[in-house]
Short mmCIF file of C-alpha atoms and ligand atoms in Angstrom, two decimals:
data_model
loop_
_atom_site.label_atom_id
_atom_site.label_comp_id
_atom_site.label_asym_id
_atom_site.label_seq_id
_atom_site.Cartn_x
_atom_site.Cartn_y
_atom_site.Cartn_z
CA MET A 59 -18.34 22.30 -7.84
CA THR A 60 -18.01 18.54 -7.92
CA LEU A 61 -16.10 16.87 -5.14
CA ARG A 62 -12.76 15.44 -6.23
CA GLN A 63 -12.64 11.66 -6.22
CA ARG A 64 -10.75 10.13 -3.33
CA ILE A 65 -7.91 7.67 -3.70
CA LEU A 66 -6.57 5.37 -1.02
CA THR A 67 -3.53 3.18 -1.47
CA GLY A 68 -0.88 1.97 0.85
CA ASP A 69 2.16 -0.09 1.56
CA ARG A 70 3.25 -2.22 4.48
CA PRO A 71 6.36 -0.83 6.22
CA THR A 72 8.06 -4.21 6.09
CA GLY A 73 11.01 -2.85 4.09
CA PRO A 74 11.77 -0.04 1.70
CA LEU A 75 9.86 0.02 -1.60
CA HIS A 76 10.99 -1.77 -4.76
CA ILE A 77 10.62 -1.41 -8.51
CA GLY A 78 7.52 -3.65 -8.43
CA HIS A 79 5.80 -1.00 -6.32
CA TYR A 80 6.95 1.62 -8.76
CA VAL A 81 5.32 0.08 -11.85
CA GLY A 82 2.48 -1.62 -9.98
CA SER A 83 1.19 1.34 -8.06
CA LEU A 84 3.49 4.33 -7.34
CA ARG A 85 3.66 5.51 -10.96
CA ASN A 86 -0.15 5.63 -11.06
CA ARG A 87 -0.36 7.47 -7.76
CA VAL A 88 2.04 10.18 -8.92
CA ALA A 89 0.05 10.63 -12.13
CA LEU A 90 -3.28 10.85 -10.29
CA GLN A 91 -2.36 12.92 -7.25
CA ARG A 92 -3.10 16.34 -8.74
CA ASP A 93 -6.65 15.54 -9.83
CA HIS A 94 -7.68 13.39 -6.87
CA ASP A 95 -7.77 13.74 -3.15
CA THR A 96 -5.11 11.11 -2.44
CA PHE A 97 -4.47 9.32 0.85
CA VAL A 98 -1.49 6.99 1.13
CA LEU A 99 -1.53 4.69 4.08
CA ILE A 100 1.66 3.40 5.67
CA ALA A 101 0.05 0.19 6.86
CA ASP A 102 1.99 -0.58 10.02
CA VAL A 103 -0.92 -2.39 11.69
CA GLN A 104 -1.11 -4.74 8.72
CA ALA A 105 2.68 -5.11 8.76
CA MET A 106 2.42 -6.25 12.39
CA THR A 107 0.13 -9.14 11.44
CA ASP A 108 3.13 -11.11 10.21
CA ASN A 109 5.91 -9.10 11.93
CA PHE A 110 4.52 -8.77 15.44
CA GLU A 111 7.68 -10.31 16.88
CA THR A 112 9.86 -7.60 15.30
CA PRO A 113 8.05 -4.30 15.93
CA GLN A 114 11.25 -2.27 15.66
CA LYS A 115 11.57 -3.41 12.04
CA VAL A 116 8.08 -2.08 11.32
CA ARG A 117 8.78 1.19 13.10
CA ASP A 118 12.08 1.75 11.28
CA ASN A 119 10.45 1.20 7.93
CA VAL A 120 7.64 3.73 8.40
CA LEU A 121 9.94 6.61 7.53
CA GLN A 122 11.79 4.55 4.91
CA VAL A 123 8.53 4.08 3.04
CA ALA A 124 7.73 7.79 3.42
CA LEU A 125 11.19 8.57 1.98
CA ASP A 126 10.39 6.39 -1.02
CA TYR A 127 7.10 8.26 -1.52
CA LEU A 128 8.87 11.59 -1.61
CA ALA A 129 11.63 10.20 -3.82
CA VAL A 130 9.24 9.03 -6.56
CA GLY A 131 7.42 12.35 -6.55
CA LEU A 132 4.43 11.95 -4.26
CA ASP A 133 3.94 15.50 -3.06
CA PRO A 134 2.57 16.19 0.44
CA ALA A 135 0.86 19.27 -1.03
CA HIS A 136 -1.38 16.93 -3.04
CA CYS A 137 -1.16 13.71 -1.18
CA THR A 138 -1.87 12.87 2.47
CA PHE A 139 0.53 10.37 4.09
CA VAL A 140 -1.15 8.54 6.96
CA VAL A 141 0.27 6.12 9.55
CA GLN A 142 -2.36 3.44 10.03
CA SER A 143 -1.77 2.67 13.72
CA GLN A 144 -2.48 6.31 14.65
CA ILE A 145 -6.04 6.06 13.29
CA PRO A 146 -8.00 4.09 15.90
CA GLU A 147 -11.18 4.45 13.83
CA ILE A 148 -9.72 1.91 11.38
CA ALA A 149 -9.48 -0.66 14.17
CA GLU A 150 -12.99 0.22 15.27
CA LEU A 151 -14.47 -0.23 11.80
CA THR A 152 -12.61 -3.53 11.46
CA VAL A 153 -14.40 -4.92 14.50
CA PHE A 154 -17.81 -4.12 13.04
CA TYR A 155 -16.90 -5.37 9.55
CA LEU A 156 -15.80 -8.72 10.97
CA ASN A 157 -19.49 -9.44 11.56
CA LEU A 158 -20.20 -9.02 7.87
CA VAL A 159 -17.82 -11.71 6.58
CA THR A 160 -17.69 -15.42 7.16
CA VAL A 161 -14.67 -17.53 8.02
CA ALA A 162 -15.33 -19.51 4.80
CA GLN A 163 -15.11 -16.31 2.75
CA LEU A 164 -11.78 -15.43 4.34
CA GLN A 165 -10.49 -18.94 3.77
CA ARG A 166 -11.27 -18.63 0.05
CA ASN A 167 -9.21 -15.46 -0.44
CA PRO A 168 -6.58 -16.62 -2.98
CA THR A 169 -3.91 -14.06 -2.00
CA VAL A 170 -4.13 -14.82 1.72
CA LYS A 171 -4.14 -18.55 0.90
CA ALA A 172 -0.94 -18.18 -1.14
CA GLU A 173 0.70 -16.05 1.55
CA ILE A 174 -0.20 -18.54 4.29
CA ALA A 175 1.41 -21.32 2.23
CA GLN A 176 4.46 -19.21 1.41
CA LYS A 177 5.01 -18.31 5.08
CA GLY A 178 4.47 -21.93 6.11
CA TYR A 179 1.77 -21.00 8.64
CA GLY A 180 -0.59 -23.91 7.96
CA GLU A 181 -3.18 -24.20 10.72
CA SER A 182 -1.16 -21.88 12.98
CA VAL A 183 -1.87 -18.77 10.99
CA PRO A 184 -2.27 -15.80 13.37
CA ALA A 185 -5.92 -14.69 13.42
CA GLY A 186 -4.83 -11.10 12.76
CA PHE A 187 -3.07 -12.13 9.55
CA PHE A 188 -5.96 -14.33 8.47
CA MET A 189 -8.43 -11.48 8.64
CA TYR A 190 -6.26 -8.66 7.27
CA PRO A 191 -8.51 -8.27 4.19
CA VAL A 192 -11.20 -7.03 6.60
CA SER A 193 -8.87 -4.48 8.12
CA GLN A 194 -8.01 -3.42 4.59
CA ALA A 195 -11.71 -2.84 3.93
CA ALA A 196 -11.66 -0.54 6.96
CA ASP A 197 -8.61 1.31 5.57
CA ILE A 198 -10.28 1.96 2.25
CA THR A 199 -13.71 2.91 3.56
CA ALA A 200 -12.43 5.03 6.47
CA PHE A 201 -11.19 7.50 3.85
CA GLY A 202 -14.24 7.14 1.60
CA ALA A 203 -12.02 6.08 -1.31
CA HIS A 204 -13.52 5.75 -4.79
CA LEU A 205 -10.33 4.43 -6.38
CA VAL A 206 -7.63 2.10 -5.11
CA PRO A 207 -4.45 1.83 -7.26
CA VAL A 208 -2.99 -1.60 -6.51
CA GLY A 209 -1.02 -4.51 -7.90
CA GLU A 210 -2.84 -7.63 -9.05
CA ASP A 211 -2.32 -9.47 -5.74
CA GLN A 212 -4.65 -6.97 -4.08
CA LEU A 213 -7.68 -7.55 -6.32
CA PRO A 214 -9.31 -10.10 -3.97
CA MET A 215 -9.00 -7.51 -1.16
CA ILE A 216 -10.84 -4.89 -3.17
CA GLU A 217 -13.55 -7.40 -4.04
CA GLN A 218 -13.87 -8.30 -0.36
CA THR A 219 -14.14 -4.61 0.50
CA ARG A 220 -16.89 -4.10 -2.06
CA GLU A 221 -18.87 -6.99 -0.58
CA ILE A 222 -18.54 -5.58 2.93
CA VAL A 223 -19.62 -2.12 1.76
CA ARG A 224 -22.69 -3.49 0.00
CA ARG A 225 -23.62 -5.55 3.05
CA PHE A 226 -23.13 -2.63 5.44
CA ASN A 227 -25.03 -0.13 3.28
CA HIS A 228 -27.88 -2.59 2.80
CA LEU A 229 -28.18 -3.58 6.47
CA TYR A 230 -27.72 -0.16 8.10
CA ALA A 231 -27.67 2.92 5.86
CA PRO A 232 -25.87 3.81 2.62
CA VAL A 233 -22.97 5.71 4.16
CA LEU A 234 -19.94 3.82 2.81
CA THR A 235 -18.35 4.36 -0.60
CA GLU A 236 -17.88 1.30 -2.82
CA PRO A 237 -14.34 1.45 -4.23
CA GLN A 238 -12.93 0.43 -7.62
CA ALA A 239 -9.51 -1.15 -8.08
CA LEU A 240 -7.12 0.48 -10.50
CA VAL A 241 -4.40 -1.94 -11.56
CA GLY A 242 -1.15 -0.37 -12.77
CA GLU A 243 0.37 -0.87 -16.20
CA VAL A 244 2.25 -3.84 -14.76
CA ALA A 245 -0.03 -5.93 -12.63
CA ARG A 246 2.71 -8.09 -11.11
CA LEU A 247 6.43 -7.63 -11.58
CA PRO A 248 8.36 -10.88 -11.04
CA GLY A 249 11.29 -11.10 -8.63
CA LEU A 250 15.00 -11.21 -9.53
CA ASP A 251 14.80 -14.98 -8.98
CA GLY A 252 12.08 -15.25 -11.64
CA GLY A 253 9.56 -15.92 -8.83
CA GLY A 254 5.92 -14.98 -9.38
CA LYS A 255 6.15 -11.64 -7.59
CA MET A 256 8.85 -9.27 -6.45
CA GLY A 257 8.19 -8.77 -2.75
CA LYS A 258 9.72 -6.82 0.11
CA SER A 259 9.79 -9.87 2.31
CA LEU A 260 10.94 -12.31 -0.39
CA GLY A 261 14.63 -11.39 -0.81
CA ASN A 262 14.18 -10.91 -4.56
CA ALA A 263 13.80 -7.14 -4.90
CA ILE A 264 15.56 -4.16 -6.45
CA TRP A 265 15.00 -1.33 -3.96
CA LEU A 266 14.25 2.16 -5.23
CA GLY A 267 17.15 3.39 -3.10
CA ASP A 268 19.72 0.78 -4.26
CA SER A 269 23.11 2.30 -5.13
CA ALA A 270 24.30 2.13 -8.76
CA ASP A 271 26.72 -0.67 -7.78
CA GLU A 272 24.08 -2.65 -5.97
CA LEU A 273 21.74 -2.30 -8.94
CA ALA A 274 24.45 -3.53 -11.32
CA ARG A 275 25.22 -6.49 -9.05
CA LYS A 276 21.56 -7.47 -8.84
CA VAL A 277 20.97 -7.22 -12.58
CA ARG A 278 24.10 -9.29 -13.28
CA SER A 279 22.92 -12.06 -10.94
CA MET A 280 19.34 -12.14 -12.26
CA TYR A 281 17.68 -15.38 -13.24
CA THR A 282 17.22 -15.78 -17.00
CA ASP A 283 16.45 -18.80 -19.16
CA PRO A 284 18.42 -21.73 -17.62
CA GLY A 285 18.36 -23.48 -21.02
CA HIS A 286 20.16 -20.56 -22.68
CA LEU A 287 23.71 -21.81 -22.14
CA ARG A 288 25.62 -20.56 -25.17
CA VAL A 289 25.10 -17.20 -26.84
CA SER A 290 24.06 -18.97 -30.03
CA ASP A 291 21.33 -21.04 -28.24
CA PRO A 292 17.74 -19.94 -28.76
CA GLY A 293 16.40 -18.46 -25.54
CA SER A 294 12.99 -18.17 -23.94
CA VAL A 295 11.37 -14.76 -23.44
CA GLU A 296 8.36 -16.05 -21.53
CA GLY A 297 9.05 -16.45 -17.81
CA ASN A 298 12.33 -14.53 -18.23
CA PRO A 299 12.32 -11.64 -15.74
CA VAL A 300 14.84 -9.63 -17.80
CA PHE A 301 12.17 -9.23 -20.48
CA ALA A 302 9.46 -8.59 -17.90
CA TYR A 303 11.54 -5.65 -16.61
CA LEU A 304 12.18 -4.39 -20.14
CA ASP A 305 8.44 -4.55 -20.83
CA ALA A 306 7.82 -2.55 -17.66
CA PHE A 307 10.56 0.08 -17.98
CA ASP A 308 11.88 0.38 -21.54
CA ARG A 309 9.89 3.03 -23.42
CA ASP A 310 11.41 1.90 -26.75
CA ARG A 311 8.77 -0.73 -27.54
CA ALA A 312 10.09 -1.51 -31.02
CA GLY A 313 13.57 -1.96 -29.58
CA VAL A 314 12.27 -4.43 -26.98
CA GLU A 315 10.44 -6.43 -29.65
CA ALA A 316 13.67 -6.60 -31.70
CA LEU A 317 15.58 -7.87 -28.65
CA LYS A 318 12.92 -10.53 -28.03
CA SER A 319 13.13 -11.82 -31.62
CA HIS A 320 16.91 -11.88 -31.48
CA TYR A 321 16.90 -13.73 -28.14
CA ARG A 322 14.38 -16.30 -29.36
CA ALA A 323 16.37 -16.94 -32.53
CA GLY A 324 19.71 -17.25 -30.70
CA GLY A 325 22.78 -15.04 -30.89
CA LEU A 326 21.92 -12.57 -28.13
CA GLY A 327 23.86 -13.30 -24.95
CA ASP A 328 22.58 -12.72 -21.42
CA VAL A 329 25.51 -10.45 -20.59
CA LYS A 330 24.66 -8.06 -23.44
CA LEU A 331 20.95 -8.21 -22.71
CA LYS A 332 21.50 -7.45 -19.03
CA ALA A 333 23.81 -4.54 -19.87
CA HIS A 334 20.93 -3.04 -21.86
CA LEU A 335 18.50 -3.59 -18.99
CA LEU A 336 20.92 -2.00 -16.56
CA GLY A 337 21.06 1.14 -18.71
CA VAL A 338 17.27 1.34 -18.82
CA LEU A 339 16.82 0.80 -15.07
CA ASP A 340 19.62 3.18 -14.19
CA ALA A 341 18.00 5.98 -16.20
CA VAL A 342 14.73 5.54 -14.26
CA LEU A 343 16.27 4.95 -10.85
CA THR A 344 19.07 7.53 -10.76
CA PRO A 345 16.81 10.59 -10.26
CA ILE A 346 14.81 8.66 -7.64
CA ARG A 347 18.00 7.63 -5.84
CA VAL A 348 19.31 11.21 -5.87
CA ARG A 349 16.05 12.67 -4.49
CA ARG A 350 15.89 9.94 -1.88
CA ALA A 351 19.39 10.76 -0.66
CA GLU A 352 18.48 14.47 -0.49
CA PHE A 353 15.38 13.83 1.62
CA ALA A 354 17.34 11.40 3.80
CA GLN A 355 19.54 14.36 4.77
CA ASN A 356 16.43 16.15 5.93
CA MET A 357 14.37 13.68 7.93
CA ASP A 358 12.51 16.49 9.69
CA VAL A 359 10.73 17.27 6.42
CA VAL A 360 9.81 13.61 6.02
CA GLU A 361 8.51 13.34 9.59
CA HIS A 362 6.56 16.54 9.24
CA ALA A 363 4.83 15.28 6.08
CA VAL A 364 3.85 12.09 7.89
CA PHE A 365 2.71 13.89 11.01
CA THR A 366 0.49 16.48 9.31
CA GLY A 367 -0.89 13.87 6.92
CA THR A 368 -1.80 11.56 9.78
CA ARG A 369 -3.57 14.39 11.59
CA ARG A 370 -5.67 15.14 8.51
CA GLY A 371 -6.34 11.42 7.99
CA ARG A 372 -7.62 11.16 11.53
CA GLU A 373 -10.18 13.91 10.90
CA VAL A 374 -11.52 12.21 7.79
CA ALA A 375 -11.68 8.78 9.43
CA ALA A 376 -13.46 10.24 12.46
CA GLN A 377 -16.18 11.63 10.20
CA THR A 378 -16.66 8.24 8.55
CA MET A 379 -16.80 6.58 11.95
CA GLN A 380 -19.46 9.00 13.10
CA SER A 381 -21.63 8.21 10.04
CA ALA A 382 -21.02 4.49 10.52
CA ARG A 383 -22.02 4.71 14.18
CA GLN A 384 -25.19 6.58 13.28
CA ALA A 385 -25.99 4.01 10.61
CA MET A 386 -25.53 1.17 13.13
CA ARG A 387 -27.59 3.03 15.79
CA LEU A 388 -24.55 3.16 18.08
CA ASP A 389 -24.36 6.94 18.37
CA TYR A 390 -25.47 7.18 21.96
CA PHE A 391 -23.60 10.23 23.19
CA GLN A 392 -23.67 13.37 21.18
CA ALA A 393 -20.55 15.40 21.71
CA ASP A 394 -22.31 18.80 21.64
CA ARG A 395 -24.62 17.96 24.48
CA PHE A 396 -21.80 16.71 26.71
CA ASN A 397 -19.51 19.63 26.01
CA THR A 398 -21.87 22.35 27.25
CA ASP A 399 -20.80 24.20 30.37
CA ARG A 400 -24.08 23.29 32.01
CA PHE A 401 -23.32 19.60 31.67
CA LYS A 402 -19.75 20.00 32.94
CA ALA A 403 -21.06 21.90 35.97
CA ASP A 404 -23.40 19.00 36.78
CA LEU A 405 -20.49 16.56 36.73
CA PRO A 406 -17.73 17.45 39.18
CA SER A 407 -15.48 14.62 37.97
CA ALA A 408 -15.52 15.88 34.36
CA ALA A 409 -12.43 18.04 34.86
CA GLY A 410 -9.92 15.35 33.93
CA ARG A 411 -11.75 14.12 30.83
CA PRO A 412 -10.03 14.43 27.49
CA THR A 413 -11.37 17.33 25.44
CA LYS A 414 -11.07 17.99 21.74
CA GLU A 415 -8.07 20.21 22.51
CA THR A 416 -6.16 17.58 24.48
CA MET A 417 -6.65 14.91 21.79
CA THR A 418 -3.74 15.00 19.33
CA CYS A 419 -2.03 12.65 16.99
CA THR A 420 1.27 11.33 18.23
CA PRO A 421 4.11 11.96 15.75
CA VAL A 422 6.05 8.86 14.74
P1 LIG B 724 5.43 -7.83 1.61
O1 LIG B 724 6.36 -8.85 0.98
O2 LIG B 724 5.86 -7.40 2.96
O3 LIG B 724 3.98 -8.22 1.53
P2 LIG B 724 5.09 -6.33 -0.83
O4 LIG B 724 6.32 -6.19 -1.68
O5 LIG B 724 4.08 -7.35 -1.24
O6 LIG B 724 5.59 -6.54 0.67
P3 LIG B 724 3.03 -4.51 -0.07
O7 LIG B 724 3.31 -3.40 0.87
O8 LIG B 724 2.37 -5.75 0.44
O9 LIG B 724 4.42 -4.91 -0.75
O10 LIG B 724 2.20 -3.98 -1.33
C1 LIG B 724 1.99 -2.61 -1.60
C2 LIG B 724 1.38 -2.39 -2.97
O11 LIG B 724 2.31 -2.68 -4.01
C3 LIG B 724 0.17 -3.27 -3.26
O12 LIG B 724 -0.76 -2.51 -4.01
C4 LIG B 724 0.73 -4.37 -4.12
O13 LIG B 724 -0.24 -4.91 -4.98
C5 LIG B 724 1.80 -3.64 -4.92
N1 LIG B 724 2.88 -4.56 -5.29
C6 LIG B 724 3.68 -5.21 -4.42
N2 LIG B 724 4.54 -6.00 -5.10
C7 LIG B 724 4.27 -5.84 -6.42
C8 LIG B 724 4.82 -6.38 -7.63
N3 LIG B 724 5.82 -7.25 -7.60
N4 LIG B 724 4.30 -6.00 -8.83
C9 LIG B 724 3.27 -5.10 -8.86
N5 LIG B 724 2.71 -4.54 -7.75
C10 LIG B 724 3.20 -4.90 -6.55
MG1 LIG B 725 2.39 -7.80 0.07
#
């Protein structure tokens, strides 16, 4: 029997998930979960790197993100939900990986560079934020992931991870798995404002849980082509987020092409075009919204999925950590030797030490 390939993906609990996540990564995860051993990380440690002053926001969003997972069809029977902060091995690996990257390498990371500019950090960027690609390498490798379904903005992180893995395996022993990125059908969905990327923290998102009214309001107020003033004016399709959303969600390809030609030629008004988009989005989002509301009535189920997933994640990460410690020659104390009764008898103060049984994962 061949071992199923592992998948690791994740999201920062900085807000609920949006339709960019859906086409960029969630759709892929749902399709792959049955044939892969899938781990989905709720990356609260990474969320803290730029939200450390508002920890309650991060905490509140952990279960919101889990709700979104269940709503889009990620199934805890196939897919392990893990809360990052409850896996100390990830932090431990991060510390060792930091030795394998240079500050210059981190400074070159185009996504982090853009995010530093967008957040206005300049020279005052928190060190934790600056080095989050390294912690992401720890996330991916802790679970031995082969595949990482991500949006385009994450490609530099996967490349950085691959470099760290190669370095580690070459220097110590080949114990880490080198992952591949898997970019979704839509690498980067623009925001409602036409901005480069829809983002949780950017105020330009359609949430998966938005009500029908909220969805309609957002679509109506979307940015289009500012030069398209009268219905009869020719309009621009490129850079127009309405068409980007139709490309991402409307299965009727020929219909979309016809709308594009009509818009370019003139005679197709924004109001009519947006009404069509609203119909398309509503058809995709209504079942998700309904499932989300059902799970929201039953938060115990959501918490249980997160708790059991995190416990399983901890076991897998602990195995990786053990191999990594052996590879780095840092495996001084072997658990078996220290757990024998003979050893305990020699050490009167051993009574209060944590044992395997007293070590548990804390539920969120
Ligand atoms: P934040 O603004 O807090 O960074 P975010 O919207 O960028 O939030 P993340 O949690 O950082 O969301 O990203 C989770 C995953 O979703 C990543 O794989 C990312 O590439 C993907 N993703 C996020 N936004 C988009 C988008 N607009 N289009 C396609 N994929 C996206
Ligand atoms: Mg992001």
